[in-house]
Amino acid sequence: MTEHTRLSLDEAWQLGIDVLEHHGFSADHAAAITRSVVAAQRDECHSHGLYRLLDCVRTVRFGGVDPQSVPEVRDQAPGVVNVDARGGNSLLAFEKGRQPLTEKACANGVAVLAINNAFQFSALWPEVEALAEQGLVALAMTPSHAYVAPAGGHSPLLGTNPIAFAWPRPDGLPFVFDFATSAVARGEIELHRRAGNSLAEGWALDDAGQPTTDPTAALAGALLPFGGHKGTALSLMIELLAGPLIGDRMGHQTQPANASGDGKPQHGEFILALDPQAFLGADAGRHLQQAEVLFEGVMAQGARLPSQRRHRARARSQAEGVSIPKELYEELVKLKEAA
Amino acid sequence: MTEHTRLSLDEAWQLGIDVLEHHGFSADHAAAITRSVVAAQRDECHSHGLYRLLDCVRTVRFGGVDPQSVPEVRDQAPGVVNVDARGGNSLLAFEKGRQPLTEKACANGVAVLAINNAFQFSALWPEVEALAEQGLVALAMTPSHAYVAPAGGHSPLLGTNPIAFAWPRPDGLPFVFDFATSAVARGEIELHRRAGNSLAEGWALDDAGQPTTDPTAALAGALLPFGGHKGTALSLMIELLAGPLIGDRMGHQTQPANASGDGKPQHGEFILALDPQAFLGADAGRHLQQAEVLFEGVMAQGARLPSQRRHRARARSQAEGVSIPKELYEELVKLKEAA
């Protein structure tokens, strides 16, 4: 059994800040990144939690992200704000773009934040959730490195292309979902490999384009999209909106940062915000209440309402702190001292 | 073998106009509806083709649609145009909203057309395709009557909730997809029932909430969403954006029009338009060209690019006309004379 270390949310925060600042991240970047990984850890989204600090440090060492970059905000159009992350992490770019996005959405009813040239490793849900906490409806998407073959194809072409959505709720935490358009996350394949388990049917192809349940063969081949042709279509839409529409790279035009420095880890992110007040005026409250009837209908059937699991974990973490593998904790402590 | 009747596109057009005007549709409604069903027939989307004229007539007879309604256009916000279909068909409402939507998208970069109180029977792709032909990127969605259970649930709650997307291509027909978020269309279940065939696993539940491959049991039960929890999440988003956000009904709040007149067939539609010129300025052409690389990448793998099949059918129909079952043709001819 893996030994675990328990940290209060404050301790987790300080650990994140210390690791990142020690590796050259500006105070602004360190705070933006730590906010995201601590939120993920708190909600028990382990794969986007403190563990991702290892990625951040590795990517800085490979020269794949500029830890001191200052994002540049541009008022692109009445409904579009553009933030050039200038090779830095996407999270600070989001924080810089959030206020103008909100203002534009409230003024026009709808607006887009386009983030460019960003290193992106984090979950999208904290961003859309933050917008929904301000009363907005939000949709975010980003292409990632090409690990996924289109349905009916044989080789990697599409990113795992996550899409996240948030809806404000009058009396509670926003309704939020966030999923990869691949059948499973690539990390899931890696976990199966380490555990010596076979994959489910329909997750992956080998490097000859044939279906495989062998994780090692899958890592050398391609993931499949969720939902066949429909999931593929959605993934193509994400490539287009968060790629060419905002003048940035698609999944097949990026690669992870690597030791030889020829990776191209940066790409874009597309965030849409809608203001229910602008759509509905004085009736907004009454109509938002209708959405509660839908959520209750889902739960009354015993079906899972997206984000329920995260919200329960959040309450637990706020009371008891978070728990991470002792080995990870020790690795992070070493990182805040290492050169 | 079913006997077929071949019609030129002009003949198909005249047949649509005659049937609809004979049943009290205004000239504007008849033209908007016929444009959509002839486009679907031309592209060999048979289930949204001339066959749907039967639905239109049935719904008028049941009092489920006002065939003379005049849509009311309202400038809701700088980025939002609202069209109240006033109980009429959605297609004329779209035609009335299209120009203001385009103007707002070009001025702001992004805009929304919200259609309310509409009877909706048509495919969404002709609408997004029309916007992409004007150079816009477009996304449309609508909730339909609740035939679908959420993943992990047991009873109908969600509509079949189609989503359609279009992307302008510099040298050809737009890239377009349009799919229901149910595992299959309800009409597909009906076709299996008539043919005496079993359903595939994962399509439907019976009225006790248990998985079934029996089409009759499925029609009394619920369809399942495509893609499990992810498809369910997407379907919930469609309910919210094309329901409460625009002040209209969700799937579980509607029913088909019926003889006793207590159906509630009307609901809303949400259409988002984005202007690449506003996002990219002088670089728009160069970035749109990048999308072509993605489309070529899909086709180079032998995977299907959405809308390819429709475009081939279109070329065929433009040369040779369309072919519909003789029985349907005779039924339609009778309808343009019947009281």
XYZ file of C-alpha atoms in Angstrom, chain A residues 76-80 107-112 137 139 149-158 165 167 175 177 179-180 182-183 226-227 229-231 233-234 236-237 239-241 244-248 250 252-253 270 272 274 276 278-280 287 290-291 293-295 297-298 300-306, chain B residues 76-80 107-112 137 139 149-158 165 167 175 177 179-180 182-183 226-227 229-231 233-234 236-237 239-241 244-248 250 252-253 270 272 274 276 278-280 287 290-291 293-295 297-298 300-306:
146
model
C -9.133 42.417 -30.510
C -12.807 43.271 -31.191
C -15.823 44.408 -29.143
C -16.544 40.743 -28.372
C -13.013 39.335 -28.430
C -21.761 44.414 -22.328
C -22.550 42.293 -25.409
C -24.163 39.150 -24.022
C -21.395 36.990 -25.448
C -17.617 37.273 -25.747
C -14.523 35.186 -26.425
C -22.077 30.610 -18.602
C -17.250 27.011 -22.415
C -6.570 8.987 -34.386
C -9.865 10.025 -35.995
C -12.528 7.278 -35.944
C -11.907 5.118 -39.014
C -8.278 6.254 -39.223
C -5.048 4.672 -38.030
C -2.556 7.271 -36.750
C -2.332 10.146 -34.258
C -3.713 13.385 -35.703
C -5.914 14.998 -33.026
C -18.521 23.909 -19.535
C -23.328 27.040 -15.607
C -22.623 22.972 -12.626
C -18.099 19.374 -16.676
C -13.769 15.905 -20.364
C -11.153 14.828 -22.879
C -10.244 10.869 -26.346
C -11.877 7.654 -25.080
C -14.809 8.796 -27.346
C -18.102 8.197 -29.133
C -17.601 9.542 -35.448
C -19.481 11.940 -33.175
C -16.574 12.294 -30.745
C -16.428 15.557 -35.079
C -16.384 17.315 -31.712
C -12.231 18.461 -34.972
C -14.345 21.416 -33.842
C -8.955 21.847 -33.114
C -10.540 24.495 -35.365
C -11.899 26.886 -32.696
C -6.879 28.349 -36.752
C -9.779 30.568 -35.586
C -7.515 32.146 -32.979
C -4.389 31.939 -35.151
C -2.701 29.186 -33.192
C -3.472 22.467 -33.849
C -0.588 17.802 -34.875
C 1.512 20.980 -34.953
C -10.636 29.268 -26.704
C -16.572 31.561 -24.635
C -22.280 34.243 -22.080
C -27.641 35.280 -18.751
C -27.960 40.135 -21.120
C -30.042 37.328 -22.626
C -32.913 37.395 -20.142
C -35.056 30.823 -16.017
C -35.536 25.982 -14.445
C -32.068 24.506 -14.885
C -35.273 21.155 -12.328
C -33.063 19.487 -14.956
C -30.265 18.820 -12.447
C -34.142 15.165 -12.747
C -30.685 13.713 -13.374
C -33.534 11.629 -9.078
C -32.654 8.830 -11.523
C -29.504 7.969 -9.613
C -27.457 9.205 -12.585
C -24.292 11.143 -11.868
C -24.501 14.902 -12.210
C -21.094 16.108 -13.467
C -31.596 41.890 -27.376
C -27.988 43.014 -26.781
C -25.026 44.141 -28.934
C -24.098 40.448 -29.357
C -27.536 38.854 -29.163
C -19.091 43.869 -35.737
C -18.182 42.083 -32.467
C -16.379 38.938 -33.566
C -19.020 36.754 -31.940
C -22.802 36.830 -31.660
C -25.767 34.633 -30.782
C -17.933 29.805 -38.159
C -22.539 26.295 -34.010
C -32.140 8.868 -20.374
C -28.918 10.248 -18.873
C -26.090 7.668 -18.667
C -26.578 5.780 -15.417
C -30.283 6.704 -15.300
C -33.404 4.839 -16.344
C -36.052 7.152 -17.836
C -36.435 9.762 -20.591
C -35.260 13.199 -19.476
C -33.148 14.674 -22.281
C -21.070 23.031 -36.598
C -16.452 26.058 -40.811
C -16.899 21.684 -43.389
C -21.204 18.225 -39.009
C -25.325 14.865 -34.998
C -27.883 13.876 -32.384
C -28.555 10.207 -28.551
C -26.728 6.999 -29.511
C -23.877 8.509 -27.381
C -20.562 8.289 -25.541
C -21.162 10.190 -19.397
C -19.416 12.478 -21.892
C -22.339 12.425 -24.327
C -22.694 16.047 -20.327
C -22.842 17.479 -23.843
C -27.072 18.684 -20.694
C -25.131 21.645 -22.104
C -30.539 21.677 -22.858
C -29.124 24.616 -20.875
C -27.897 26.820 -23.745
C -33.010 28.353 -19.828
C -30.245 30.623 -21.204
C -32.599 31.811 -23.950
C -35.704 31.613 -21.745
C -37.207 28.601 -23.440
C -36.039 22.035 -22.161
C -38.654 17.328 -20.684
C -40.947 20.365 -20.902
C -29.291 28.557 -29.936
C -23.502 30.991 -32.221
C -17.945 33.766 -35.040
C -12.656 34.805 -38.455
C -12.639 39.874 -36.561
C -10.395 37.347 -34.810
C -7.526 37.355 -37.296
C -4.967 30.573 -40.784
C -4.203 25.641 -41.902
C -7.573 24.001 -41.308
C -4.166 20.623 -43.544
C -6.268 19.081 -40.767
C -9.012 18.009 -43.191
C -4.922 14.654 -42.559
C -8.294 13.051 -41.799
C -5.304 10.749 -45.876
C -6.013 8.131 -43.172
C -9.116 6.917 -44.993
C -11.244 8.300 -42.146
C -14.505 9.974 -43.042
C -14.534 13.754 -43.061
C -18.003 14.859 -41.900
